[in-house]
Amino acid sequence: MFISKEEQKLSADFLNKGYLVKNIKDTNSLSKIYEIVEKYCIKEFKYKNKKNIFNNIHKSLKIKDLNDFRLSLHNHINKNKKFRELYYNIAKEYLNILVGNELAMQNKVNLSIQFPKDSSSLLPLHSDTWSGDSPFEIVVWLPLVDCFDTKSMFILSPKKSKILYKNFSKKNKSNSDQIFNSIKKDLRFINIKYGQVLIFNQSLPHGNTINRENETRVSLNCRFKGLFSPYGDKKLGEFFEPIIIRPATKIGMDYKDPE
């Protein structure tokens, strides 16, 4: 394989674990993302002290108002024309190795907010491919707070996922809670700090549980895939948008045989 030893190791780690947690080198893009979200919260809640804003959103907002606030903030960040480019920048070097350098990116960046002890914001055990996503996609997951234990997300390893999938037909009448309980001991909660990025294989079962910590989790996520790899139900031009097209590809796309 014509790739460096460093790329080989990164690729092997990703294939073995199903995810990578890496320090973000483009701290300028990260800071701008943080500031865009932070400014909205400061304005919304009239904060004077900016310390630990995201960890403490639950102290300023009632659970019944959480979804409306999340949707409003989601719309706000996605109206920013630079936001997706900033988001790509935080994982650029890893995406080039894991996915390729001709890429399609999800049209909008997703936002998740999970209050302590809140059962209304759960994302039960699932794989994105179960609902029509392409197995050629990966997810870039960015925390705006330190995430650990139940304040984070869990994932099932590729090895354990193969065992689950091999016997999946026997579980097809089970709901996600029953499947979760049957593999609970094998799930791994990912510890990740602000300033790091999580890149994971979204075809592996993953999700979250009730946040038993005393802080709110605020995180962003977005899907990326190779421009020419197969698409699932979420198509190019509908859900995905090309973000990098190389000159040779443009030449090929424009080429016409002589008449």
Short mmCIF file of C-alpha atoms in Angstrom, two decimals:
data_model
loop_
_atom_site.label_atom_id
_atom_site.label_comp_id
_atom_site.label_asym_id
_atom_site.label_seq_id
_atom_site.Cartn_x
_atom_site.Cartn_y
_atom_site.Cartn_z
CA MET A 1 0.00 0.00 0.00
CA PHE A 2 1.36 3.39 -0.99
CA ILE A 3 0.68 5.14 2.29
CA SER A 4 2.96 6.18 5.13
CA LYS A 5 3.44 4.17 8.31
CA GLU A 6 1.60 6.90 10.21
CA GLU A 7 -1.41 6.62 7.88
CA GLN A 8 -1.30 2.83 8.11
CA LYS A 9 -1.37 2.99 11.91
CA LEU A 10 -4.22 5.53 11.96
CA SER A 11 -6.22 3.40 9.53
CA ALA A 12 -5.57 0.20 11.47
CA ASP A 13 -6.63 1.84 14.76
CA PHE A 14 -9.86 3.07 13.18
CA LEU A 15 -10.70 -0.31 11.66
CA ASN A 16 -9.87 -2.13 14.89
CA LYS A 17 -11.74 0.14 17.35
CA GLY A 18 -14.36 1.64 15.04
CA TYR A 19 -13.47 5.16 16.15
CA LEU A 20 -10.66 7.60 16.79
CA VAL A 21 -10.34 10.39 19.37
CA LYS A 22 -7.81 12.98 18.20
CA ASN A 23 -6.59 16.36 19.36
CA ILE A 24 -7.75 19.14 17.04
CA LYS A 25 -4.79 20.91 15.46
CA ASP A 26 -6.81 23.67 13.80
CA THR A 27 -7.65 25.38 17.07
CA ASN A 28 -8.62 28.56 15.23
CA SER A 29 -11.54 26.82 13.50
CA LEU A 30 -12.51 25.15 16.77
CA SER A 31 -12.53 28.50 18.60
CA LYS A 32 -14.73 30.05 15.93
CA ILE A 33 -17.22 27.18 16.16
CA TYR A 34 -17.30 27.54 19.94
CA GLU A 35 -17.78 31.32 19.73
CA ILE A 36 -20.70 31.05 17.29
CA VAL A 37 -22.57 28.74 19.64
CA GLU A 38 -21.48 30.62 22.76
CA LYS A 39 -22.63 34.02 21.51
CA TYR A 40 -26.08 32.65 20.78
CA CYS A 41 -26.38 31.24 24.31
CA ILE A 42 -25.09 34.44 25.92
CA LYS A 43 -27.69 36.45 24.04
CA GLU A 44 -30.48 33.96 24.72
CA PHE A 45 -29.86 33.63 28.46
CA LYS A 46 -28.32 37.06 29.06
CA TYR A 47 -25.25 35.52 30.65
CA LYS A 48 -22.74 37.86 32.25
CA ASN A 49 -20.28 35.20 33.37
CA LYS A 50 -19.16 33.09 30.41
CA LYS A 51 -17.55 30.35 32.53
CA ASN A 52 -18.93 26.83 31.93
CA ILE A 53 -21.87 28.10 29.88
CA PHE A 54 -22.50 24.83 28.06
CA ASN A 55 -22.06 22.62 31.10
CA ASN A 56 -24.75 24.61 32.91
CA ILE A 57 -27.43 25.26 30.29
CA HIS A 58 -29.82 23.09 32.33
CA LYS A 59 -29.74 25.77 35.02
CA SER A 60 -31.13 28.37 32.60
CA LEU A 61 -33.62 26.33 30.58
CA LYS A 62 -36.52 24.05 31.45
CA ILE A 63 -36.65 20.59 29.92
CA LYS A 64 -39.98 21.37 28.23
CA ASP A 65 -38.29 24.22 26.35
CA LEU A 66 -35.14 22.31 25.45
CA ASN A 67 -36.16 21.00 22.03
CA ASP A 68 -37.39 24.39 20.81
CA PHE A 69 -34.13 25.96 21.96
CA ARG A 70 -32.08 23.23 20.31
CA LEU A 71 -33.91 23.64 17.00
CA SER A 72 -33.47 27.40 17.13
CA LEU A 73 -29.74 27.07 17.82
CA HIS A 74 -29.44 24.40 15.12
CA ASN A 75 -31.00 26.75 12.58
CA HIS A 76 -28.76 29.58 13.72
CA ILE A 77 -25.48 27.74 13.24
CA ASN A 78 -26.52 26.34 9.87
CA LYS A 79 -27.40 29.78 8.56
CA ASN A 80 -23.77 30.71 9.04
CA LYS A 81 -22.15 30.21 5.62
CA LYS A 82 -18.74 29.47 7.14
CA PHE A 83 -19.87 26.98 9.77
CA ARG A 84 -19.61 23.80 7.69
CA GLU A 85 -16.20 24.79 6.38
CA LEU A 86 -14.98 25.39 9.92
CA TYR A 87 -16.39 22.02 10.90
CA TYR A 88 -14.61 20.26 8.04
CA ASN A 89 -11.34 21.96 9.01
CA ILE A 90 -11.27 20.45 12.52
CA ALA A 91 -11.06 16.91 11.09
CA LYS A 92 -9.59 17.59 7.64
CA GLU A 93 -6.32 15.72 8.01
CA TYR A 94 -8.04 12.62 9.40
CA LEU A 95 -10.81 12.65 6.79
CA ASN A 96 -8.21 12.74 4.03
CA ILE A 97 -6.69 9.54 5.39
CA LEU A 98 -9.85 7.67 6.43
CA VAL A 99 -12.24 8.70 3.65
CA GLY A 100 -10.33 10.35 0.80
CA ASN A 101 -9.71 13.80 -0.58
CA GLU A 102 -12.78 14.05 -2.82
CA LEU A 103 -15.59 14.41 -0.32
CA ALA A 104 -19.29 14.92 0.17
CA MET A 105 -20.52 16.46 3.41
CA GLN A 106 -23.91 16.49 5.08
CA ASN A 107 -25.85 19.65 4.21
CA LYS A 108 -26.35 20.61 7.85
CA VAL A 109 -24.40 20.06 11.04
CA ASN A 110 -26.47 18.37 13.75
CA LEU A 111 -26.70 19.59 17.33
CA SER A 112 -27.32 17.55 20.47
CA ILE A 113 -28.02 18.86 23.99
CA GLN A 114 -28.52 16.41 26.85
CA PHE A 115 -29.45 17.63 30.31
CA PRO A 116 -28.58 15.71 33.49
CA LYS A 117 -31.19 13.10 34.42
CA ASP A 118 -33.23 13.94 31.30
CA SER A 119 -34.92 10.97 29.61
CA SER A 120 -36.44 13.07 26.82
CA SER A 121 -33.20 13.49 24.84
CA LEU A 122 -32.13 9.88 24.51
CA LEU A 123 -30.74 8.34 21.35
CA PRO A 124 -31.36 4.62 21.87
CA LEU A 125 -29.01 1.94 20.57
CA HIS A 126 -28.96 2.07 16.78
CA SER A 127 -26.83 1.93 13.69
CA ASP A 128 -27.35 4.66 11.08
CA THR A 129 -27.33 1.98 8.37
CA TRP A 130 -30.43 0.42 9.91
CA SER A 131 -32.38 3.48 8.77
CA GLY A 132 -30.95 3.75 5.27
CA ASP A 133 -27.59 5.48 5.65
CA SER A 134 -24.74 4.28 3.48
CA PRO A 135 -22.08 2.13 5.20
CA PHE A 136 -19.54 4.29 3.35
CA GLU A 137 -20.25 7.27 5.64
CA ILE A 138 -18.38 8.25 8.80
CA VAL A 139 -19.41 10.68 11.52
CA VAL A 140 -17.35 13.54 12.90
CA TRP A 141 -18.56 14.21 16.48
CA LEU A 142 -17.44 17.36 18.27
CA PRO A 143 -18.04 17.99 21.99
CA LEU A 144 -18.22 21.56 23.26
CA VAL A 145 -17.70 20.26 26.80
CA ASP A 146 -15.65 17.47 28.34
CA CYS A 147 -17.61 14.22 27.92
CA PHE A 148 -17.18 11.13 30.07
CA ASP A 149 -19.16 8.12 31.25
CA THR A 150 -22.92 8.66 30.78
CA LYS A 151 -22.34 12.26 29.69
CA SER A 152 -20.83 10.84 26.52
CA MET A 153 -21.98 8.36 23.84
CA PHE A 154 -21.37 4.61 23.68
CA ILE A 155 -20.32 2.39 20.79
CA LEU A 156 -19.99 -1.34 20.14
CA SER A 157 -16.65 -2.53 18.77
CA PRO A 158 -16.37 -3.94 15.22
CA LYS A 159 -15.56 -7.38 16.62
CA LYS A 160 -18.60 -7.44 18.91
CA SER A 161 -20.78 -5.91 16.19
CA LYS A 162 -19.97 -8.81 13.85
CA ILE A 163 -21.16 -11.24 16.53
CA LEU A 164 -24.35 -9.22 17.05
CA TYR A 165 -25.06 -8.99 13.32
CA LYS A 166 -24.41 -12.69 12.80
CA ASN A 167 -27.24 -13.47 15.21
CA PHE A 168 -29.33 -10.42 14.39
CA SER A 169 -32.20 -12.36 12.79
CA LYS A 170 -32.82 -13.96 16.18
CA LYS A 171 -33.22 -10.49 17.67
CA ASN A 172 -35.39 -8.92 14.96
CA LYS A 173 -38.45 -8.99 17.20
CA SER A 174 -36.57 -7.32 20.03
CA ASN A 175 -36.75 -3.60 20.60
CA SER A 176 -33.63 -1.46 20.98
CA ASP A 177 -33.81 -1.61 24.79
CA GLN A 178 -33.78 -5.40 24.74
CA ILE A 179 -30.86 -5.48 22.33
CA PHE A 180 -29.08 -2.87 24.46
CA ASN A 181 -29.48 -4.99 27.59
CA SER A 182 -28.17 -8.07 25.79
CA ILE A 183 -24.90 -6.34 24.81
CA LYS A 184 -24.66 -3.75 27.60
CA LYS A 185 -21.48 -5.23 29.06
CA ASP A 186 -19.72 -4.88 25.69
CA LEU A 187 -20.59 -1.23 25.04
CA ARG A 188 -17.87 1.36 25.52
CA PHE A 189 -18.54 4.93 26.64
CA ILE A 190 -16.05 7.23 24.95
CA ASN A 191 -14.19 9.73 27.12
CA ILE A 192 -13.37 12.84 25.09
CA LYS A 193 -12.40 16.36 26.10
CA TYR A 194 -13.20 19.70 24.56
CA GLY A 195 -10.39 20.30 22.08
CA GLN A 196 -10.63 16.76 20.74
CA VAL A 197 -12.71 15.30 17.92
CA LEU A 198 -14.31 11.87 17.66
CA ILE A 199 -14.53 10.17 14.27
CA PHE A 200 -16.52 6.96 14.23
CA ASN A 201 -17.98 4.25 12.03
CA GLN A 202 -21.71 4.97 12.08
CA SER A 203 -22.61 1.45 10.95
CA LEU A 204 -21.56 0.21 14.41
CA PRO A 205 -24.34 0.19 17.05
CA HIS A 206 -24.09 3.34 19.18
CA GLY A 207 -26.23 5.77 21.17
CA ASN A 208 -26.51 7.30 24.62
CA THR A 209 -28.21 6.69 27.95
CA ILE A 210 -29.60 9.01 30.61
CA ASN A 211 -26.91 11.50 31.55
CA ARG A 212 -26.20 10.64 35.20
CA GLU A 213 -23.58 13.37 35.58
CA ASN A 214 -24.34 16.84 36.95
CA GLU A 215 -23.50 18.70 33.74
CA THR A 216 -25.15 19.23 30.37
CA ARG A 217 -23.63 17.71 27.26
CA VAL A 218 -23.51 19.89 24.15
CA SER A 219 -22.13 18.25 21.02
CA LEU A 220 -22.21 18.56 17.24
CA ASN A 221 -22.06 15.86 14.60
CA CYS A 222 -21.91 15.63 10.84
CA ARG A 223 -21.50 12.89 8.22
CA PHE A 224 -18.83 12.71 5.52
CA LYS A 225 -18.25 10.24 2.70
CA GLY A 226 -16.25 9.73 -0.45
CA LEU A 227 -17.82 11.68 -3.29
CA PHE A 228 -18.07 8.62 -5.55
CA SER A 229 -18.74 5.88 -2.99
CA PRO A 230 -22.27 4.39 -2.94
CA TYR A 231 -25.07 6.44 -1.36
CA GLY A 232 -27.92 5.10 0.75
CA ASP A 233 -31.33 6.71 1.11
CA LYS A 234 -29.65 10.07 1.73
CA LYS A 235 -28.57 11.20 -1.71
CA LEU A 236 -26.06 13.63 -3.14
CA GLY A 237 -27.80 16.94 -3.76
CA GLU A 238 -30.52 16.15 -1.21
CA PHE A 239 -28.71 15.29 2.02
CA PHE A 240 -25.08 15.52 0.91
CA GLU A 241 -23.20 18.23 -0.94
CA PRO A 242 -19.82 17.97 -2.70
CA ILE A 243 -17.17 19.95 -0.83
CA ILE A 244 -14.00 18.86 -2.65
CA ILE A 245 -13.78 18.01 -6.36
CA ARG A 246 -10.33 17.61 -7.88
CA PRO A 247 -9.35 18.99 -11.32
CA ALA A 248 -9.10 15.57 -12.99
CA THR A 249 -12.63 14.81 -11.86
CA LYS A 250 -13.90 18.13 -13.22
CA ILE A 251 -12.20 17.42 -16.54
CA GLY A 252 -13.75 13.97 -16.67
CA MET A 253 -17.21 15.26 -15.79
CA ASP A 254 -17.02 17.92 -18.52
CA TYR A 255 -15.50 15.68 -21.17
CA LYS A 256 -17.41 14.90 -24.36
CA ASP A 257 -16.21 12.73 -27.24
CA PRO A 258 -15.71 14.57 -30.52
CA GLU A 259 -18.79 14.52 -32.74
#
